[in-house]
JSON list of C-alpha atoms and ligand atoms in Angstrom, two decimals:
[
{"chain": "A", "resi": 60, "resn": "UNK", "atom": "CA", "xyz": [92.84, 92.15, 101.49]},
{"chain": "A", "resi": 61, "resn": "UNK", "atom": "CA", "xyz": [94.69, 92.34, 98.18]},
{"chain": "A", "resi": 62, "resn": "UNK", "atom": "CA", "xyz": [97.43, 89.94, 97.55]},
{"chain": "A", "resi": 63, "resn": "UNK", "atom": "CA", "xyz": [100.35, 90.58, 94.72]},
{"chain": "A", "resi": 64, "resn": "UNK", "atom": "CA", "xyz": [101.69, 87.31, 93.64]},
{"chain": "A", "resi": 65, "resn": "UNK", "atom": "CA", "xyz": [105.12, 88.04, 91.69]},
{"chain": "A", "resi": 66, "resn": "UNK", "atom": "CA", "xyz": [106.02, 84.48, 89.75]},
{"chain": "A", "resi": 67, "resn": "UNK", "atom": "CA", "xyz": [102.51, 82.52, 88.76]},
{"chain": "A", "resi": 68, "resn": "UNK", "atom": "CA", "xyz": [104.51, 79.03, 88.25]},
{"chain": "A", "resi": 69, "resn": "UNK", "atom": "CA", "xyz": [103.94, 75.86, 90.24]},
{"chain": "A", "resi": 70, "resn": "UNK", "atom": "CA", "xyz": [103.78, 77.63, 93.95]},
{"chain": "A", "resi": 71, "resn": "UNK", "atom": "CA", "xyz": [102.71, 81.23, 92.45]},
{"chain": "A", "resi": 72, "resn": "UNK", "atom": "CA", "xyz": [99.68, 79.70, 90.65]},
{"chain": "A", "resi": 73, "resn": "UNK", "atom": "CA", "xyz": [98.62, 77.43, 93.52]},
{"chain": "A", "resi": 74, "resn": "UNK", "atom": "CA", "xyz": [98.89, 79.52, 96.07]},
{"chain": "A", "resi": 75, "resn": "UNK", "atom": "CA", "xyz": [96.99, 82.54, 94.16]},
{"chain": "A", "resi": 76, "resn": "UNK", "atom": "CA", "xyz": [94.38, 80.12, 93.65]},
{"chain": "A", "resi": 77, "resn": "UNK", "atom": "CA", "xyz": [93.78, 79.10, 97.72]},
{"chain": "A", "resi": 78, "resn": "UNK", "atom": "CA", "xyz": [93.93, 83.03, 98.38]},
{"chain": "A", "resi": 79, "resn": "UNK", "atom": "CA", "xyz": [91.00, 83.84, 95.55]},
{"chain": "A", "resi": 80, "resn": "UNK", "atom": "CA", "xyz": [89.09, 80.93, 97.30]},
{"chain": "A", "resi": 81, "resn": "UNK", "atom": "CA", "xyz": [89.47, 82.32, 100.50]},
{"chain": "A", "resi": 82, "resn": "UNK", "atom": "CA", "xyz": [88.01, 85.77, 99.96]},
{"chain": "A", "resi": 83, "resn": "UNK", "atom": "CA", "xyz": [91.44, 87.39, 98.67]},
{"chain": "A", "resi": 84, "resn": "UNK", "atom": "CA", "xyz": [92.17, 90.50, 96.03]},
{"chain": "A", "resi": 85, "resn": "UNK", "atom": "CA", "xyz": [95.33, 88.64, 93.88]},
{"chain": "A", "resi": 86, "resn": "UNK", "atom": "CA", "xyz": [96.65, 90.01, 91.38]},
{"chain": "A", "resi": 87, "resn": "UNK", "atom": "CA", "xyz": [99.47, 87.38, 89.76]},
{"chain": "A", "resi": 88, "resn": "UNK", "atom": "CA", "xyz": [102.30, 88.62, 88.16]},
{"chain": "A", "resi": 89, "resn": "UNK", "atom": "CA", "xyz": [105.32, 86.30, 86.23]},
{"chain": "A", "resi": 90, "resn": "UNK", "atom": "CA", "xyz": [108.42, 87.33, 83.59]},
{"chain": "A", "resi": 91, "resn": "UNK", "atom": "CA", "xyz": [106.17, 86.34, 81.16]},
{"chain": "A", "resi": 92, "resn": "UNK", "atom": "CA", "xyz": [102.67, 87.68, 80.54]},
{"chain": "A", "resi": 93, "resn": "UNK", "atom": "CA", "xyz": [101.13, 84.57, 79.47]},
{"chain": "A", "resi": 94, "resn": "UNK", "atom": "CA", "xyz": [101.72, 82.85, 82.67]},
{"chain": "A", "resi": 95, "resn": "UNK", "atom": "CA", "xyz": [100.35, 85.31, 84.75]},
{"chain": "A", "resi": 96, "resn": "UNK", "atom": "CA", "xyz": [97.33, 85.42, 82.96]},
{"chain": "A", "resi": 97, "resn": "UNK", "atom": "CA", "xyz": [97.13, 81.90, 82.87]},
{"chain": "A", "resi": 98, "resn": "UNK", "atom": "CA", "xyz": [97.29, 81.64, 86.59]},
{"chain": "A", "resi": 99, "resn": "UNK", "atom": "CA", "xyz": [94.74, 84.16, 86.81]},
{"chain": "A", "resi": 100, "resn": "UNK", "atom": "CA", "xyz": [92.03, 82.75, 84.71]},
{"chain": "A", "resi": 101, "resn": "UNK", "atom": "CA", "xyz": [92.75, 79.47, 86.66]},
{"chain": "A", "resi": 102, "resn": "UNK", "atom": "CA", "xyz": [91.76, 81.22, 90.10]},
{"chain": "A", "resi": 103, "resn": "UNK", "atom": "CA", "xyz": [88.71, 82.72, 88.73]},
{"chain": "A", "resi": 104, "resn": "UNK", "atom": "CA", "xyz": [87.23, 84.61, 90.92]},
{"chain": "A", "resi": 105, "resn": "UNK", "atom": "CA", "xyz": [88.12, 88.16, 90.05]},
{"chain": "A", "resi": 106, "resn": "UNK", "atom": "CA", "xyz": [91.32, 87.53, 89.58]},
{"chain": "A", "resi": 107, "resn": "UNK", "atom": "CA", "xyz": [94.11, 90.12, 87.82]},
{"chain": "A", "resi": 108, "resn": "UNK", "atom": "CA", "xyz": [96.86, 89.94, 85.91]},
{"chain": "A", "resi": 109, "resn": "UNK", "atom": "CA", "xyz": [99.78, 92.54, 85.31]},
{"chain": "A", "resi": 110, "resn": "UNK", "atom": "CA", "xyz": [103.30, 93.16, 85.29]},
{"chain": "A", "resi": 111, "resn": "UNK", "atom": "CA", "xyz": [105.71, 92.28, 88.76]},
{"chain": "A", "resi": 112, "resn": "UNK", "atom": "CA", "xyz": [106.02, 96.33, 89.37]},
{"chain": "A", "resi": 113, "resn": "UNK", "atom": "CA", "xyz": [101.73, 95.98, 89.49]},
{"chain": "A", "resi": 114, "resn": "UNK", "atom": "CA", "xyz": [101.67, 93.27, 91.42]},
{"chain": "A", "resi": 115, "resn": "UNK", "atom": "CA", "xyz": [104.01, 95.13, 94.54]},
{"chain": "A", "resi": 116, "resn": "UNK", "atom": "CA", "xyz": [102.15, 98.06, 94.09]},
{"chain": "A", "resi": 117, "resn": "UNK", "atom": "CA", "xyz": [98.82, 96.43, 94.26]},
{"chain": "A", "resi": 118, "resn": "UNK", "atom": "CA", "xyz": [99.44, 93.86, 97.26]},
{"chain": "A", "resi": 119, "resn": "UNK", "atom": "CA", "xyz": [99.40, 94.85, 100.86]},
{"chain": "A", "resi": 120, "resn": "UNK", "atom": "CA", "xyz": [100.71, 91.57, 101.06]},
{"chain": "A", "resi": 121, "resn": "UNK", "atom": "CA", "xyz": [103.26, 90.38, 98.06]},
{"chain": "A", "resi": 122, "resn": "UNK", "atom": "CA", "xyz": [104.11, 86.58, 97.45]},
{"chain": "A", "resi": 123, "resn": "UNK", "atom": "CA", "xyz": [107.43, 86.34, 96.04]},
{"chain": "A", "resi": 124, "resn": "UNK", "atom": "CA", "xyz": [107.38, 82.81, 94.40]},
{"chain": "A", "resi": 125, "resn": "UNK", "atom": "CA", "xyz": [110.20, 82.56, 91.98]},
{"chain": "A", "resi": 126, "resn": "UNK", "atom": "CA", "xyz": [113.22, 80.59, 91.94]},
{"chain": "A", "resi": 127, "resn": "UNK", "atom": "CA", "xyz": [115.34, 80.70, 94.89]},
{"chain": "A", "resi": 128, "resn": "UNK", "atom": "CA", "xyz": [118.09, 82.70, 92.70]},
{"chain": "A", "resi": 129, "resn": "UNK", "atom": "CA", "xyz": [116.14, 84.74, 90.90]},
{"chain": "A", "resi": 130, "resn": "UNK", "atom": "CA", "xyz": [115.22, 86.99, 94.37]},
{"chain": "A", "resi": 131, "resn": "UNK", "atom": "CA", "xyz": [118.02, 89.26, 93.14]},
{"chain": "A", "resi": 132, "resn": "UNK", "atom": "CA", "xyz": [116.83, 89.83, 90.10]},
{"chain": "A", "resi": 133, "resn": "UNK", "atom": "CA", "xyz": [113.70, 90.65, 91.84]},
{"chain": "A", "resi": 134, "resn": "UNK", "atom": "CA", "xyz": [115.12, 92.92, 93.72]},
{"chain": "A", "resi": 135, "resn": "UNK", "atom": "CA", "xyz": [116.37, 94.89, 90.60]},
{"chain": "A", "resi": 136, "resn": "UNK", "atom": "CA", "xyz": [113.07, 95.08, 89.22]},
{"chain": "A", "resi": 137, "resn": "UNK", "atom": "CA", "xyz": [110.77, 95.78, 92.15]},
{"chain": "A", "resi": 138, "resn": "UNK", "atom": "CA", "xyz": [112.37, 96.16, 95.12]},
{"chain": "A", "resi": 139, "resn": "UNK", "atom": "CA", "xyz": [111.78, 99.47, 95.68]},
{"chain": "A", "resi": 140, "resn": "UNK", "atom": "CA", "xyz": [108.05, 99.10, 95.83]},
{"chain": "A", "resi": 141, "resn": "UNK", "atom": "CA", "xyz": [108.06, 96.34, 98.23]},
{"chain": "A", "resi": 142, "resn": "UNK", "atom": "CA", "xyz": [109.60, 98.98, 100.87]},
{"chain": "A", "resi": 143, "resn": "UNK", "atom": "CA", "xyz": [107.42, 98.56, 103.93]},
{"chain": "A", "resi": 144, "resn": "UNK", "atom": "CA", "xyz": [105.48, 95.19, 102.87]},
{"chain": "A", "resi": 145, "resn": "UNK", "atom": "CA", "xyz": [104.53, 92.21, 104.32]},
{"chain": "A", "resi": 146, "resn": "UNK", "atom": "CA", "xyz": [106.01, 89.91, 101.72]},
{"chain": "A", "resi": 147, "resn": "UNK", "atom": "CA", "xyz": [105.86, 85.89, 101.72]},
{"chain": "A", "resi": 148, "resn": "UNK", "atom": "CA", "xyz": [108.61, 84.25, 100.60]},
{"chain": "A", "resi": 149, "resn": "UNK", "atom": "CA", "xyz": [107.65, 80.52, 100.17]},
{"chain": "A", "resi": 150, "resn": "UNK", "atom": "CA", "xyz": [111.22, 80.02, 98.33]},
{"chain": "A", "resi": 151, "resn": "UNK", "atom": "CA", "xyz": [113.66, 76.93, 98.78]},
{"chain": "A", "resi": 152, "resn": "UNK", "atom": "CA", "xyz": [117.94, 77.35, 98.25]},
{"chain": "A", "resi": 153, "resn": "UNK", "atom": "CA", "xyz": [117.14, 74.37, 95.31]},
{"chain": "A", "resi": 154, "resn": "UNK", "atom": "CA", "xyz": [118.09, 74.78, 91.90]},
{"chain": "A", "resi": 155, "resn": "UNK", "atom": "CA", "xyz": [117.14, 72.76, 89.30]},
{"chain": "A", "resi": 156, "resn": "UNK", "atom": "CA", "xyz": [120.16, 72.36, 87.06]},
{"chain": "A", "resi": 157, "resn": "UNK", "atom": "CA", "xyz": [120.54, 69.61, 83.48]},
{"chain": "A", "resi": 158, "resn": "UNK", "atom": "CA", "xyz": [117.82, 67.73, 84.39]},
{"chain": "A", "resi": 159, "resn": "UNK", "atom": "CA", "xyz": [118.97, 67.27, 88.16]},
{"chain": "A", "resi": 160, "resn": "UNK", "atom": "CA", "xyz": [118.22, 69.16, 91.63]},
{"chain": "A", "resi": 161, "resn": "UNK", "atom": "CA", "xyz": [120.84, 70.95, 94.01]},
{"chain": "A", "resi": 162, "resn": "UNK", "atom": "CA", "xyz": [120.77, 72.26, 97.35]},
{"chain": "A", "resi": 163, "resn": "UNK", "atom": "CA", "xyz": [122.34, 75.61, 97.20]},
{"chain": "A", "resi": 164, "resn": "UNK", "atom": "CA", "xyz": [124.92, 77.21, 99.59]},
{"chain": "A", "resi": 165, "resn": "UNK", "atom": "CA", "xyz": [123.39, 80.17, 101.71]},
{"chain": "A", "resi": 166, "resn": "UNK", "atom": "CA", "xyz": [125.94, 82.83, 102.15]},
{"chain": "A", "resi": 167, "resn": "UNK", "atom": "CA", "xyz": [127.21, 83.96, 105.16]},
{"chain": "A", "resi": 168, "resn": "UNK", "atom": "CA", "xyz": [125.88, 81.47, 107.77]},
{"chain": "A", "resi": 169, "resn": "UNK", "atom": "CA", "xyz": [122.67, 82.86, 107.35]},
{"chain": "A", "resi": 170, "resn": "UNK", "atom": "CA", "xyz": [119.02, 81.20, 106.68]},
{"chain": "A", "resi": 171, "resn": "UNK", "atom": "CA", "xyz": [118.07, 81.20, 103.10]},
{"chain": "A", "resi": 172, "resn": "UNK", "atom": "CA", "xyz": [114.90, 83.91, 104.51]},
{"chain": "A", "resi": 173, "resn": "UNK", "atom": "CA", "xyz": [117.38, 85.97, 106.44]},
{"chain": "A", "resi": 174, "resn": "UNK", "atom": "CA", "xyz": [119.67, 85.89, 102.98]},
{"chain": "A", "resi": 175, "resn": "UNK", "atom": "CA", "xyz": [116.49, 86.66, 100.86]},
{"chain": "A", "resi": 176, "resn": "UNK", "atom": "CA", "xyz": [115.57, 89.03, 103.43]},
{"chain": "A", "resi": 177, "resn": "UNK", "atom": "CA", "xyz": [119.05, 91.20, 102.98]},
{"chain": "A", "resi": 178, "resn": "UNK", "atom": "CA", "xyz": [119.00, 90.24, 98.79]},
{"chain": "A", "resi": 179, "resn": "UNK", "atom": "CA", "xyz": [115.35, 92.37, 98.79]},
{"chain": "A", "resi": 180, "resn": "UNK", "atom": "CA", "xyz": [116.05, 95.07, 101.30]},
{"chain": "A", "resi": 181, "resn": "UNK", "atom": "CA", "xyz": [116.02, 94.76, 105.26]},
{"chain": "A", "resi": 182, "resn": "UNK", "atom": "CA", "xyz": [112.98, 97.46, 105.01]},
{"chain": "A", "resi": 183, "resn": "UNK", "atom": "CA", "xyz": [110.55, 94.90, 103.94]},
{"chain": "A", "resi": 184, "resn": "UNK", "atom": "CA", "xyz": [109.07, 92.81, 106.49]},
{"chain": "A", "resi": 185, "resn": "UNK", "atom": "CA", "xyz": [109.98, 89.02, 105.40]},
{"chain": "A", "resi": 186, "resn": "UNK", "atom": "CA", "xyz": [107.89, 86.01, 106.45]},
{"chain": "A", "resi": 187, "resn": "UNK", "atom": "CA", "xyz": [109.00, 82.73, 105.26]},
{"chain": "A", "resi": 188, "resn": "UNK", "atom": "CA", "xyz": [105.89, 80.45, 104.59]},
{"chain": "A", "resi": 189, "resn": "UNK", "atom": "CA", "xyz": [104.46, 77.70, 101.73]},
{"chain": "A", "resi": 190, "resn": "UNK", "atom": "CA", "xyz": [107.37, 76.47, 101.48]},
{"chain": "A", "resi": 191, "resn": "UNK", "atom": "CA", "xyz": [107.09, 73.09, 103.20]},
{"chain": "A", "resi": 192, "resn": "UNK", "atom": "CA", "xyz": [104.55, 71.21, 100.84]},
{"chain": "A", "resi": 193, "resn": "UNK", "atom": "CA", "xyz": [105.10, 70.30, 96.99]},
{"chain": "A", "resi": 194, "resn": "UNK", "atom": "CA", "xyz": [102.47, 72.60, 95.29]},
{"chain": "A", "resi": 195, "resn": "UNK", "atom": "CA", "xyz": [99.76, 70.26, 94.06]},
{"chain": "A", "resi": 196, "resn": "UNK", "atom": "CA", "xyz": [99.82, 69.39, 98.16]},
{"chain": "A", "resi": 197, "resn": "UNK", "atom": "CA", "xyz": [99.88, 73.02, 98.33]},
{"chain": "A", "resi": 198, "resn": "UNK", "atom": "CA", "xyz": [96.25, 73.34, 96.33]},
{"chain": "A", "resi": 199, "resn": "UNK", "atom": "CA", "xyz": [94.93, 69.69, 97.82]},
{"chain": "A", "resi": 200, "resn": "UNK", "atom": "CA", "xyz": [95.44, 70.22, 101.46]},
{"chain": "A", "resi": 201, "resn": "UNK", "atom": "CA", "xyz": [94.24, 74.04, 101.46]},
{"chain": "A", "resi": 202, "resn": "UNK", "atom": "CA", "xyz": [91.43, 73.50, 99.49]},
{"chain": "A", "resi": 203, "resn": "UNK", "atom": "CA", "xyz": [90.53, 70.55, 101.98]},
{"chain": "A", "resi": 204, "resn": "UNK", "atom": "CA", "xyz": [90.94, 72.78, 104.73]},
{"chain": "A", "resi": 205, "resn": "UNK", "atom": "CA", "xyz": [88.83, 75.39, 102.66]},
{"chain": "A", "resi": 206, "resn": "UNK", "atom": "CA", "xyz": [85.92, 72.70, 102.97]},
{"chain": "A", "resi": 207, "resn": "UNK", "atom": "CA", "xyz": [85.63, 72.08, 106.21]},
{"chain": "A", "resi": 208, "resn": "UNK", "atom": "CA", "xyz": [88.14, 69.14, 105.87]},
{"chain": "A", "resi": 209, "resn": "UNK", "atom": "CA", "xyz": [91.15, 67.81, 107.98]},
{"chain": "A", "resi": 210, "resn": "UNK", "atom": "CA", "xyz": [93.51, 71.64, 108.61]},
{"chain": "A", "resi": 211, "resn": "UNK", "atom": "CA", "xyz": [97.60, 70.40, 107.73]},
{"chain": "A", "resi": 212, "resn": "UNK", "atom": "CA", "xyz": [99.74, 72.78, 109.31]},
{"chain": "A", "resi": 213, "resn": "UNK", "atom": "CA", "xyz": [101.71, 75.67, 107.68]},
{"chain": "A", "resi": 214, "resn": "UNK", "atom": "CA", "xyz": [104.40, 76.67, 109.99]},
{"chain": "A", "resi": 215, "resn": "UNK", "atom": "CA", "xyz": [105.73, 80.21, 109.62]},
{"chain": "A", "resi": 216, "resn": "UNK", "atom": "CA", "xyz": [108.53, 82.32, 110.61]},
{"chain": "A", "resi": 217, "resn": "UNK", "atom": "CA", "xyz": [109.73, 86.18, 110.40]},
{"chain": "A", "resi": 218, "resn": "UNK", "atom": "CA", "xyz": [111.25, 88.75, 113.04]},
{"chain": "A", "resi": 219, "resn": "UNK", "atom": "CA", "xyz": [108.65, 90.99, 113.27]},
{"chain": "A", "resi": 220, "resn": "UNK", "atom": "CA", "xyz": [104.57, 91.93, 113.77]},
{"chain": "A", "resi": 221, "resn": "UNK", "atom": "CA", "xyz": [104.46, 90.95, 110.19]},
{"chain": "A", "resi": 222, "resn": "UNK", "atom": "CA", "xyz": [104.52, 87.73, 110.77]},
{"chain": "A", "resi": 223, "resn": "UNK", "atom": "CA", "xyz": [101.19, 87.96, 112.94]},
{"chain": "A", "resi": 224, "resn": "UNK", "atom": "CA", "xyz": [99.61, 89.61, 110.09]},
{"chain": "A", "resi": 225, "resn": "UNK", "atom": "CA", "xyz": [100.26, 86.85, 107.89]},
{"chain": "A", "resi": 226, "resn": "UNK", "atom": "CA", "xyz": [98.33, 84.08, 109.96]},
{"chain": "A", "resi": 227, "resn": "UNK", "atom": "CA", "xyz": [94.86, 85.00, 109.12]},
{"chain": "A", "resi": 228, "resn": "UNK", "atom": "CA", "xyz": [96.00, 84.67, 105.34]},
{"chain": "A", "resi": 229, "resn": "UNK", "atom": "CA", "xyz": [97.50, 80.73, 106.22]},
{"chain": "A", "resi": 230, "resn": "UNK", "atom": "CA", "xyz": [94.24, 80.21, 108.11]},
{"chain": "A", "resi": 231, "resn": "UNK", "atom": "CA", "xyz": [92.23, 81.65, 105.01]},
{"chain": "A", "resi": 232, "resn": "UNK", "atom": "CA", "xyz": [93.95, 79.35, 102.82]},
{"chain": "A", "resi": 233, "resn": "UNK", "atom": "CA", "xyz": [92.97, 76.47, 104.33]},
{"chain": "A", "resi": 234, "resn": "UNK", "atom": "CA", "xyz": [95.58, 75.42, 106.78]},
{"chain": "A", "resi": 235, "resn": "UNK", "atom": "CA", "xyz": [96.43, 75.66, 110.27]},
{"chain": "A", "resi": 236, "resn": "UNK", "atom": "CA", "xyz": [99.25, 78.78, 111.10]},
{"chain": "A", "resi": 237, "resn": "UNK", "atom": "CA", "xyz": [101.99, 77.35, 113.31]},
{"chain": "A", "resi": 238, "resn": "UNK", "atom": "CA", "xyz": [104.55, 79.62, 114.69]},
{"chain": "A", "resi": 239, "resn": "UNK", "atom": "CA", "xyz": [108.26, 78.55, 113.71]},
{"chain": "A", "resi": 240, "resn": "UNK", "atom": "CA", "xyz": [110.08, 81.57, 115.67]},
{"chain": "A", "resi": 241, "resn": "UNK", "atom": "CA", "xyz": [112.24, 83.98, 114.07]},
{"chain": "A", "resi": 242, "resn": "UNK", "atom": "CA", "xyz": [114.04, 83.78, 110.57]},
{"chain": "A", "resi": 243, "resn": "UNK", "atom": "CA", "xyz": [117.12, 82.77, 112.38]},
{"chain": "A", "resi": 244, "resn": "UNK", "atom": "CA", "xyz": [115.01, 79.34, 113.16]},
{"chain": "A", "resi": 245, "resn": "UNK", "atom": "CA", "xyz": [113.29, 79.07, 110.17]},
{"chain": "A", "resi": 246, "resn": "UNK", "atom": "CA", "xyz": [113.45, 76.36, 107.23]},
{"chain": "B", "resi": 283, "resn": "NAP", "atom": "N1", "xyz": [107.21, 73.69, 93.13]},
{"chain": "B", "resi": 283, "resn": "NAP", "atom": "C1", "xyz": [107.07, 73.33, 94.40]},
{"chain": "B", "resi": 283, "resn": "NAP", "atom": "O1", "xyz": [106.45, 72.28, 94.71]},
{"chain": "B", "resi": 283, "resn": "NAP", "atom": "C2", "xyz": [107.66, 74.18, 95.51]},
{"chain": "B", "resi": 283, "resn": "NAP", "atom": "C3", "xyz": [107.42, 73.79, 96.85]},
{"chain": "B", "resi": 283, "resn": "NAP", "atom": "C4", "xyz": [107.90, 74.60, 97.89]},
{"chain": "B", "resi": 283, "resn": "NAP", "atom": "C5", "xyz": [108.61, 75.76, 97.60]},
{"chain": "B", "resi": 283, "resn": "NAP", "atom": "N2", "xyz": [108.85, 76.10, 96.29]},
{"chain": "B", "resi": 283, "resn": "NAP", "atom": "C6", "xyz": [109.62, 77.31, 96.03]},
{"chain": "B", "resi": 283, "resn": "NAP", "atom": "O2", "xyz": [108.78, 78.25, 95.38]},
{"chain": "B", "resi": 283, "resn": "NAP", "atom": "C7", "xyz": [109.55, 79.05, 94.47]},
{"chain": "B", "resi": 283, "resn": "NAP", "atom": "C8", "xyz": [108.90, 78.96, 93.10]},
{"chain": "B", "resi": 283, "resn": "NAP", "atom": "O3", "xyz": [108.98, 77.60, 92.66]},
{"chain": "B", "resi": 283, "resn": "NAP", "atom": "P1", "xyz": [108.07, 77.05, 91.48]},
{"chain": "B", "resi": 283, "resn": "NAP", "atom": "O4", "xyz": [108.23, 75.58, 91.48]},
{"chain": "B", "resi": 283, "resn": "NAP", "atom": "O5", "xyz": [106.71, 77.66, 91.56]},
{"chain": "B", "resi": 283, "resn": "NAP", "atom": "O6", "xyz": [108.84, 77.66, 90.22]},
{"chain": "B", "resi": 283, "resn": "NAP", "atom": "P2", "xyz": [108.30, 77.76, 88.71]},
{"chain": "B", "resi": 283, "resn": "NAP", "atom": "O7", "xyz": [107.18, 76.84, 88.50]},
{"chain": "B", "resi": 283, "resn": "NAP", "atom": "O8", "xyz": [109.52, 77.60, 87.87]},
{"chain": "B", "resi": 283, "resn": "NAP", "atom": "O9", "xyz": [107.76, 79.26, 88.61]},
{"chain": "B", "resi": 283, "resn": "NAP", "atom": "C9", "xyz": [108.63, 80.36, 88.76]},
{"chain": "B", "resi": 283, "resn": "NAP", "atom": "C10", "xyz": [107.86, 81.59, 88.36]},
{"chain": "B", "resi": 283, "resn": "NAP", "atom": "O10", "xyz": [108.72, 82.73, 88.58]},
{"chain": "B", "resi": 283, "resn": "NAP", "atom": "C11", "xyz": [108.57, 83.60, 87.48]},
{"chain": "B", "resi": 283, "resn": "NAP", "atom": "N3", "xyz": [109.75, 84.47, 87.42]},
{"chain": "B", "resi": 283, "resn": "NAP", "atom": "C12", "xyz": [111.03, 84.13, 87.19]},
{"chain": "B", "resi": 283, "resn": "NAP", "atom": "N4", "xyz": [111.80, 85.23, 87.22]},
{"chain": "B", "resi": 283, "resn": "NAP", "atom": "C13", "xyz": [110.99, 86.28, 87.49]},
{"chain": "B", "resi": 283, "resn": "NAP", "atom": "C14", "xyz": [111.18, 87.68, 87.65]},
{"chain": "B", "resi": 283, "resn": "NAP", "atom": "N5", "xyz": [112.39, 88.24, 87.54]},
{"chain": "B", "resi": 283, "resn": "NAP", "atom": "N6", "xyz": [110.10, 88.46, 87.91]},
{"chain": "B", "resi": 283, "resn": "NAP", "atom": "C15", "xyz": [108.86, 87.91, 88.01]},
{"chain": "B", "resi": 283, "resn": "NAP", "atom": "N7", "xyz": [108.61, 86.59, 87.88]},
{"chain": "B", "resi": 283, "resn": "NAP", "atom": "C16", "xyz": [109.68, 85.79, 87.61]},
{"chain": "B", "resi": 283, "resn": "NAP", "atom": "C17", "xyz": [108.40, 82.69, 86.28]},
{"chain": "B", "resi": 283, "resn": "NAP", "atom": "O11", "xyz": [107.82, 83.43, 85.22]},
{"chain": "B", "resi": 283, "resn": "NAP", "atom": "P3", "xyz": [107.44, 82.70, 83.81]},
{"chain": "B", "resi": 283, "resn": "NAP", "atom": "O12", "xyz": [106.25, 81.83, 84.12]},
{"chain": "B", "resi": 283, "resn": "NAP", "atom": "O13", "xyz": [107.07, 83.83, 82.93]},
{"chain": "B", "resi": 283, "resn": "NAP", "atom": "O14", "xyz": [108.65, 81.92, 83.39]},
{"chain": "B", "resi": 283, "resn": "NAP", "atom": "C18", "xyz": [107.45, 81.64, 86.89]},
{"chain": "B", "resi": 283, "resn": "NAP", "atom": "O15", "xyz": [106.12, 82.06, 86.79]},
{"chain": "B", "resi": 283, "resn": "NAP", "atom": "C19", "xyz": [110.97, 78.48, 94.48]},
{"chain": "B", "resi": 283, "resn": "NAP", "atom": "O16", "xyz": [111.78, 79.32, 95.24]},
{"chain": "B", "resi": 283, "resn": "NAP", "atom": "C20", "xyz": [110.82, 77.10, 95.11]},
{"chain": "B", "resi": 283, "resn": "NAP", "atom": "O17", "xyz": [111.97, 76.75, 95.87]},
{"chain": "B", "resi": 283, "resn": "NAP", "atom": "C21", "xyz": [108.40, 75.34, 95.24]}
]
């Protein structure tokens, strides 16, 4: 399966990394060429590099791992191409602000997926998961579970078949899938 990865930072990198070990097509994408083609030569393996708008196109699946604010810029950019995707949004409503961290407000009563989910378009089919570890955890724990080690759970959560579709990818990269419910429920 190929994998787009838009935003090859701390979770973007990581997570492109478990995917290449587990037998996955990833190209990783960032706003910056360099780190995308860091993140690829990290995760070996075949791994691509290219531009956001490459990265949608390419991915059945698309990981959306920027900052929590930045979805709407994302949307701007690429939205239009992620119309119909599975896309994996592993974000957090934390900001990291002078040198300190805040908890953002999500709009509307809503989830921070259900908000990210209406920020990229309701047409793409939104599963919230890898966002519950730190990312070195992230890249530890998978790649134990790669190994044959001790699984850690990844829960998951989206409205929709999508969300199915997604567990052989958690399972792939090294952890075992655990169903959260919808993105009403989700974390
Ligand atoms: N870090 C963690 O341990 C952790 C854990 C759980 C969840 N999360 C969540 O994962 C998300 C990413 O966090 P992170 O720590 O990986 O952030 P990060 O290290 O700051 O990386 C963010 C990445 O997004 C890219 N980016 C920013 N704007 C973009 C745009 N418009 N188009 C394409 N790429 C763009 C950046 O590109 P450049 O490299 O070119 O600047 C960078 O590669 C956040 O929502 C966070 O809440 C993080």
């Amino acid at each position: 399966m190929r994998v787009g990865i838009v935003g090859s930072g701390r979770i973007g990198s990581a997570l492109g990394r478990l995917l290449v070990s587990g037998g996955y097509e990833v190209l990783f994408s960032a706003a910056s060429p360099g780190s995308a083609e860091a993140a690829a030569s990290a995760a070996g393996g075949g791994a691509r590099s290219g531009s956001p708008m490459e990265a949608a196109r390419f991915g059945e699946v698309v990981a959306i791992a920027v900052g929590w604010e930045a979805f709407p810029e994302v949307a701007e950019e690429i939205g239009g191409a992620l119309s119909g995707k599975v896309v994996i949004d592993p974000s957090n409503p934390i900001a990291e602000r002078d040198g300190r961290t805040l908890v953002l407000a999500v709009p509307d009563g809503l989830t921070s997926p259900q908000y990210q989910q209406r920020v990229l378009g309701q047409d793409i089919r939104l599963v919230r998961t890898f966002n519950t570890k730190f990312s070195h955890e992230l890249l530890e724990l998978g790649t134990a579970g790669q190994r044959g080690g001790p699984r850690a759970d990844m829960p998951y959560w989206g409205d929709d078949d999508a969300k199915k579709s997604v567990v052989p990818l958690i399972e792939d990269a090294g952890f075992t899938a655990i169903d959260g419910g919808g993105l009403a429920e989700a974390l």
